[in-house]
């Protein structure tokens, strides 16, 4: 299962370079096509950024109905099924970081109402940082991200309002620093349990390579293995409702870890995660 | 060489005095290394924090054959680097100046690097831009790097980039060429490649 955030956007430069429609295309050695490809990629990212908030307001699930055509029976049925169990949705930007952003916001929002889990969670975060140093990550680089993370957590503990949390998550700088920290928590857990997780890797990569390529870089999408690692690392169970084109009219869910009592619920639609209420 | 390092340290100190910034998270690290110099307290702000720390680290403990630091006090996001041609290679003895351009959201996105002098090399564009995997996030795959190649992530460092550039000089990767002509020459006519490299070295020294 491949899941994540920006799967639906085809790389357009590839189309323009290799599409059979471009029969009259002539390679010009003076032109830098790689730059053009990256430029176009940036352009798409900017377009996504200008139309989607990092984290949206809480919206009624009725909003989803018009995301799909009325003739699309499978999705319309599944939305009805969702509405029988949930009321609202909070959307996140499709930038490849959506799982971490949705997970992070939903958890911190929950902490605003029930602060009892904060000391335990802080302990986990601090321990992970110690473990990362032991794994060879430079302390001062880690400090940069973890300090921002713990600072936001402390504000949630003391005086943060829901509006302030919302603003924090929509401040790109801070918001992305939080994403880096979640990613580091995943990389730490994966590497410390490398023997187990190596069984789930495809190809010839070892767990360290996998982390360097699929976990630590920004905008790399989240897969089953990331979610398993994150929920185990931080001890925050999550339910994911999978809304895809499968038959049956009902939306199936999966709890990470299995048989847990989920603290937060996310909606998965192919390539993207949002928060459910 | 000592002169240049001294200049960089001077720039760094004057920078710390002239800029008014708001983050003191680096202080413990600096106190450890500089014996508690208070002027650093105002120096660090959000995104350039890791940049500042990279600079301190590079200045205190420079890797062999590399010198790097900001070009001017006005612009902390543009660095100049001097790369020595690695020993035992055709670039040995050369001193190659380069620019590093950091994006405003560094270290979330990688910097760009460009040599100011002419270098005929498979992984350097004709205009000097460096094309190696660590300067790209996975997904940004212009050259179709092998999947195991080192990529950019926020926990990478300037030092790591510069070291990768040195090893790129020592061992060109002709599989993903930015300069096709250079890649072909490297593969098929090593003697000619070495001759061109030697001329580049002489040029870089002003000979």
XYZ file of C-alpha atoms in Angstrom:
484
model
C 0.000 0.000 0.000
C 1.507 3.271 -1.044
C -0.003 6.271 0.656
C 0.909 9.891 1.065
C 0.334 13.361 -0.237
C 0.869 14.335 -3.808
C 0.301 11.195 -5.806
C -2.188 12.643 -8.268
C 0.130 15.206 -9.843
C 1.923 13.788 -12.876
C 5.332 15.336 -13.487
C 4.411 17.559 -16.439
C 7.934 18.111 -17.656
C 8.228 14.383 -18.257
C 5.107 14.590 -20.363
C 6.505 17.423 -22.403
C 9.801 15.643 -22.894
C 8.673 12.161 -23.724
C 5.056 12.286 -24.740
C 4.340 10.912 -28.236
C 2.252 14.050 -28.803
C 5.500 15.910 -29.029
C 6.576 14.226 -32.254
C 8.222 17.411 -33.447
C 10.319 17.731 -30.306
C 14.008 18.334 -30.945
C 16.598 18.002 -28.258
C 18.458 21.249 -27.787
C 21.790 20.586 -26.040
C 22.018 24.236 -25.010
C 18.855 23.990 -22.942
C 18.887 22.719 -19.399
C 15.892 20.376 -19.279
C 16.588 19.169 -15.754
C 16.278 22.707 -14.476
C 13.011 23.057 -16.364
C 11.668 19.880 -14.807
C 12.512 21.099 -11.323
C 11.136 24.559 -12.128
C 7.829 23.051 -13.159
C 7.799 20.925 -10.023
C 8.295 24.098 -7.920
C 5.478 25.740 -9.825
C 3.074 22.924 -8.954
C 4.117 23.074 -5.328
C 3.486 26.824 -5.248
C 0.072 26.329 -6.764
C -0.830 23.744 -4.113
C 0.508 26.052 -1.411
C -1.550 28.998 -2.599
C -4.816 27.053 -2.719
C -4.578 24.779 0.337
C -3.947 25.828 3.937
C -1.363 23.745 5.806
C -4.204 22.905 8.206
C -7.774 24.027 7.458
C -10.582 25.086 9.781
C -12.912 22.348 10.968
C -15.395 21.751 8.149
C -18.633 19.805 7.991
C -18.311 16.382 6.351
C -21.049 17.551 3.955
C -18.247 19.461 2.261
C -16.880 16.162 0.985
C -20.040 15.469 -1.019
C -19.169 18.069 -3.590
C -15.578 16.882 -3.886
C -16.994 13.984 -5.911
C -19.504 13.862 -8.727
C -23.055 12.903 -7.693
C -22.881 10.002 -10.155
C -19.884 8.614 -8.356
C -21.889 6.070 -6.390
C -19.013 4.383 -4.659
C -17.697 7.585 -3.099
C -21.126 9.102 -2.391
C -22.144 5.931 -0.542
C -18.935 5.915 1.429
C -19.367 9.558 2.410
C -22.811 8.679 3.769
C -21.225 5.864 5.738
C -18.609 8.256 7.133
C -21.286 10.768 8.075
C -23.050 8.151 10.177
C -19.974 7.984 12.391
C -18.215 11.368 12.070
C -19.333 14.943 11.826
C -16.392 17.094 10.771
C -13.183 17.024 8.807
C -10.063 19.169 8.975
C -8.069 19.154 5.758
C -4.297 19.348 5.410
C -2.153 20.500 2.509
C -1.167 17.818 -0.014
C 2.551 18.420 0.185
C 3.816 14.966 1.115
C 3.867 15.869 4.819
C 0.115 15.489 5.324
C 0.184 12.410 7.546
C 2.632 13.999 9.993
C 0.797 17.328 9.916
C -2.625 15.739 10.457
C -1.339 13.393 13.149
C 0.546 16.185 14.913
C -2.322 18.640 14.884
C -4.912 16.095 15.992
C -2.745 14.947 18.890
C -1.771 18.410 20.114
C -5.369 19.563 19.820
C -6.358 16.623 21.991
C -3.686 17.590 24.527
C -5.254 21.051 24.781
C -8.317 19.399 26.312
C -6.580 16.685 28.279
C -3.049 17.487 29.407
C -2.517 14.237 31.305
C -0.476 12.630 28.521
C 2.023 15.501 28.179
C 4.661 14.433 30.766
C 4.812 10.924 29.310
C 5.057 12.245 25.768
C 7.796 14.749 26.666
C 9.758 11.904 28.190
C 9.423 9.903 24.954
C 10.574 12.872 22.856
C 13.598 13.545 25.048
C 14.554 9.885 25.098
C 14.344 9.739 21.294
C 16.680 12.686 21.043
C 19.193 10.940 23.290
C 18.838 7.815 21.152
C 19.400 9.802 17.946
C 22.610 11.269 19.346
C 23.706 7.729 20.176
C 22.890 6.769 16.582
C 25.352 9.419 15.417
C 23.109 12.398 14.613
C 24.762 15.746 15.407
C 23.412 17.146 18.662
C 23.220 20.758 17.536
C 21.211 19.905 14.425
C 18.753 17.919 16.541
C 18.482 20.719 19.111
C 17.273 23.059 16.428
C 14.225 20.917 15.687
C 13.547 19.335 19.079
C 13.700 22.677 20.902
C 11.040 24.102 18.600
C 8.951 20.969 19.117
C 9.247 21.007 22.912
C 8.597 24.731 22.947
C 5.270 24.244 21.154
C 4.475 21.365 23.499
C 5.193 23.541 26.541
C 2.892 26.212 25.211
C 0.157 23.609 24.755
C 0.764 22.602 28.360
C 0.594 26.112 29.776
C -1.464 28.668 27.926
C -2.137 27.845 24.292
C -5.623 28.480 22.875
C -7.051 26.424 19.998
C -6.655 29.506 17.779
C -2.968 29.802 18.677
C -2.400 26.132 17.925
C -4.133 26.620 14.576
C -1.901 29.632 13.818
C 1.227 27.733 14.859
C 0.408 24.919 12.458
C -0.221 27.390 9.653
C 3.056 29.217 10.207
C 5.101 27.400 7.599
C 8.424 27.761 9.425
C 7.341 26.358 12.792
C 4.923 23.897 11.223
C 7.648 22.363 9.062
C 10.059 22.204 11.985
C 7.452 20.119 13.802
C 7.245 17.838 10.748
C 11.019 17.341 10.809
C 10.811 16.296 14.457
C 8.027 13.755 13.817
C 10.168 12.405 10.984
C 13.137 12.129 13.327
C 11.007 10.227 15.855
C 10.133 7.751 13.092
C 13.716 7.387 11.873
C 14.884 6.803 15.437
C 12.340 4.064 16.102
C 12.949 2.369 12.747
C 16.709 2.291 13.225
C 16.519 1.091 16.804
C 14.230 -1.720 15.679
C 15.992 -2.203 12.363
C 16.098 -5.971 12.532
C 12.317 -6.218 12.725
C 11.498 -3.536 10.173
C 14.110 -4.731 7.654
C 11.684 -7.603 6.922
C 9.219 -5.132 5.429
C 11.586 -3.299 3.111
C 11.412 -3.904 -0.591
C 14.487 -3.942 -2.796
C 18.040 -3.939 -1.559
C 17.927 -1.098 0.901
C 18.919 -1.436 4.505
C 16.975 0.377 7.194
C 19.426 3.273 7.390
C 19.185 3.905 3.648
C 15.412 3.660 3.841
C 15.350 6.294 6.583
C 17.679 8.645 4.686
C 15.555 8.415 1.554
C 11.981 7.875 2.689
C 11.711 9.250 6.215
C 14.082 12.138 6.908
C 13.661 14.249 3.732
C 10.755 16.687 3.751
C 7.759 15.982 1.490
C 8.386 12.237 1.384
C 5.079 10.518 1.816
C 4.089 8.241 4.658
C 3.613 4.535 4.150
C 2.252 1.766 6.377
C 5.703 1.198 7.870
C 6.088 4.871 8.890
C 2.707 4.883 10.634
C 3.461 1.643 12.454
C 6.790 3.058 13.617
C 5.436 6.448 14.664
C 2.478 5.144 16.644
C 4.692 2.590 18.390
C 7.431 5.160 19.058
C 5.222 7.770 20.655
C 2.520 5.498 22.081
C -0.304 7.413 20.426
C -2.746 4.974 18.779
C -4.432 6.170 15.606
C -7.410 4.959 13.570
C -7.231 5.416 9.815
C -10.490 5.296 7.821
C -9.665 4.167 4.299
C -11.919 5.710 1.690
C -10.957 4.354 -1.706
C -12.671 3.042 -4.784
C -13.158 -0.456 -3.372
C -16.664 -1.926 -3.628
C -19.000 -2.450 -0.679
C -20.264 1.014 0.200
C -18.612 0.970 3.613
C -15.424 2.701 4.687
C -12.974 0.273 6.298
C -10.636 1.276 9.043
C -7.366 0.090 10.468
C -6.060 0.796 13.953
C -2.355 1.334 14.623
C -1.391 -0.630 16.661
C -4.091 -3.247 16.149
C -6.678 -3.672 18.917
C -5.743 -0.344 20.463
C -8.132 2.368 21.546
C -7.423 5.148 19.049
C -6.661 8.616 20.379
C -7.122 10.263 17.004
C -8.788 9.401 13.713
C -7.550 10.253 10.247
C -9.270 9.923 6.907
C -7.214 8.375 4.132
C -8.088 8.990 0.525
C -5.602 7.653 -2.033
C -2.488 9.765 -1.605
C -3.742 11.946 1.228
C -4.622 12.204 4.936
C -7.041 14.554 6.724
C -8.360 14.664 10.296
C -11.813 13.295 11.229
C -13.989 14.348 14.175
C 45.288 29.610 4.561
C 45.456 30.800 8.178
C 44.767 34.297 6.883
C 41.522 33.203 5.310
C 40.376 31.344 8.390
C 41.167 34.394 10.451
C 39.137 36.565 8.088
C 36.199 34.212 8.354
C 36.348 34.287 12.128
C 36.514 38.089 11.967
C 33.481 38.231 9.716
C 31.666 35.895 12.048
C 32.392 38.021 15.104
C 31.448 41.274 13.425
C 28.291 39.644 12.106
C 27.300 38.653 15.581
C 27.717 42.250 16.710
C 25.997 43.886 13.806
C 22.890 41.736 13.510
C 20.108 41.851 15.993
C 18.467 38.477 16.079
C 16.375 36.591 18.519
C 17.416 33.087 19.295
C 19.775 32.008 21.994
C 19.341 28.285 21.648
C 22.885 27.920 20.394
C 24.343 29.469 23.496
C 25.326 26.338 25.397
C 27.196 25.051 22.373
C 28.957 28.356 21.872
C 29.791 28.747 25.529
C 31.401 25.376 25.465
C 33.530 26.366 22.508
C 34.086 30.055 22.992
C 34.090 30.306 26.779
C 30.779 32.095 27.089
C 30.912 35.014 24.738
C 27.773 36.998 25.425
C 27.631 38.713 22.068
C 26.353 35.500 20.514
C 23.183 35.697 22.517
C 21.443 37.933 19.987
C 22.896 36.312 16.989
C 20.741 33.415 16.041
C 17.368 33.529 14.475
C 15.062 30.863 13.273
C 16.215 29.495 9.975
C 19.800 30.601 10.051
C 20.417 28.896 13.360
C 21.693 25.722 11.833
C 23.589 27.790 9.288
C 25.305 29.718 12.059
C 26.175 26.543 13.858
C 27.503 24.983 10.680
C 29.753 27.984 10.304
C 31.052 27.758 13.849
C 31.727 24.075 13.378
C 33.421 24.576 10.007
C 35.527 27.421 11.337
C 36.628 25.658 14.495
C 37.221 22.331 12.922
C 37.578 22.661 9.156
C 37.686 19.435 7.173
C 40.871 18.955 5.207
C 41.013 20.950 1.997
C 37.920 23.074 2.603
C 37.378 26.628 3.742
C 33.919 28.168 3.808
C 32.064 31.150 5.205
C 29.552 33.899 4.359
C 30.456 36.246 1.531
C 29.476 39.373 3.397
C 27.878 40.643 6.556
C 24.783 41.679 4.647
C 23.915 38.274 3.329
C 24.295 35.304 5.591
C 22.607 33.067 3.029
C 25.399 33.249 0.491
C 28.707 31.597 1.263
C 32.014 31.413 -0.448
C 34.019 28.207 -0.312
C 37.512 27.270 -1.383
C 37.909 23.643 -2.343
C 41.370 22.141 -2.728
C 41.740 19.520 -5.412
C 42.023 16.179 -3.604
C 45.492 14.646 -3.358
C 46.356 11.833 -5.710
C 43.787 12.944 -8.299
C 44.124 14.956 -11.500
C 42.782 17.981 -9.622
C 45.550 17.846 -6.990
C 47.046 21.230 -6.218
C 44.119 23.243 -7.533
C 42.218 25.760 -5.427
C 38.667 26.153 -6.674
C 36.432 28.949 -5.454
C 32.697 28.243 -5.267
C 29.485 29.902 -4.064
C 26.854 28.286 -1.894
C 23.371 29.803 -2.097
C 21.105 28.912 0.825
C 17.324 29.145 0.381
C 15.359 31.128 3.003
C 13.940 27.896 4.424
C 17.321 26.174 4.859
C 17.771 23.486 6.215
C 14.372 22.271 5.022
C 15.542 22.763 1.435
C 19.120 22.236 0.245
C 21.489 24.988 -0.876
C 22.734 25.357 -4.440
C 26.403 25.300 -5.250
C 28.309 26.774 -8.149
C 32.014 26.869 -8.949
C 33.279 30.304 -9.950
C 36.170 28.889 -11.909
C 36.047 26.706 -14.947
C 36.090 22.977 -14.181
C 35.724 20.278 -16.787
C 33.976 17.560 -14.782
C 31.106 15.113 -15.444
C 29.085 16.334 -12.463
C 29.568 20.072 -12.931
C 27.565 21.992 -15.522
C 29.523 24.109 -17.998
C 28.423 27.228 -16.098
C 29.853 25.825 -12.852
C 26.728 24.535 -11.116
C 27.357 21.409 -9.086
C 25.043 18.492 -9.660
C 25.333 15.839 -6.979
C 22.655 13.823 -5.248
C 23.090 15.340 -1.775
C 21.995 18.725 -3.159
C 18.650 17.233 -4.138
C 15.811 15.826 -2.113
C 14.613 12.379 -3.210
C 11.949 12.928 -5.837
C 13.897 15.809 -7.370
C 15.502 13.418 -9.757
C 16.894 15.389 -12.662
C 19.821 13.093 -13.305
C 18.202 9.819 -12.294
C 20.632 9.180 -9.472
C 20.974 5.665 -8.199
C 18.497 5.180 -5.379
C 21.156 4.453 -2.787
C 22.868 7.828 -3.323
C 22.968 10.269 -0.436
C 20.112 12.774 -0.527
C 19.266 16.078 1.069
C 17.328 16.075 4.324
C 17.127 18.683 7.103
C 19.687 16.773 9.185
C 22.385 17.026 6.522
C 25.038 19.720 6.933
C 27.152 22.146 4.943
C 30.197 20.147 5.935
C 28.662 16.976 4.485
C 27.945 18.770 1.202
C 31.486 20.093 0.905
C 32.959 16.690 1.702
C 30.703 15.160 -0.955
C 31.966 17.729 -3.442
C 35.570 16.824 -2.647
C 34.845 13.147 -3.172
C 32.975 14.019 -6.367
C 36.160 15.688 -7.642
C 38.126 12.580 -6.732
C 35.603 10.149 -8.168
C 33.401 11.542 -10.953
C 30.098 9.769 -11.459
C 29.747 9.394 -15.214
C 26.392 7.614 -14.896
C 24.510 10.836 -14.176
C 26.367 13.479 -16.078
C 25.738 17.210 -15.946
C 28.481 17.743 -18.512
C 28.050 14.984 -21.089
C 31.201 15.935 -22.924
C 33.255 15.649 -19.746
C 31.633 12.313 -18.889
C 32.474 10.943 -22.326
C 36.064 12.153 -22.124
C 36.421 10.728 -18.601
C 35.176 7.376 -19.794
C 36.878 7.120 -23.161
C 39.981 9.303 -23.115
C 41.300 9.501 -19.563
C 44.597 10.966 -20.721
C 42.876 13.936 -22.317
C 40.641 14.362 -19.273
C 43.693 14.479 -17.016
C 45.398 17.008 -19.298
C 42.366 19.308 -19.220
C 42.173 18.901 -15.437
C 45.820 19.821 -15.043
C 45.302 22.993 -17.101
C 42.292 23.821 -14.905
C 44.479 23.395 -11.832
C 47.121 25.735 -13.252
C 44.460 28.266 -14.166
C 42.967 28.112 -10.691
C 46.350 29.063 -9.282
C 46.680 31.943 -11.723
C 49.543 30.292 -13.625
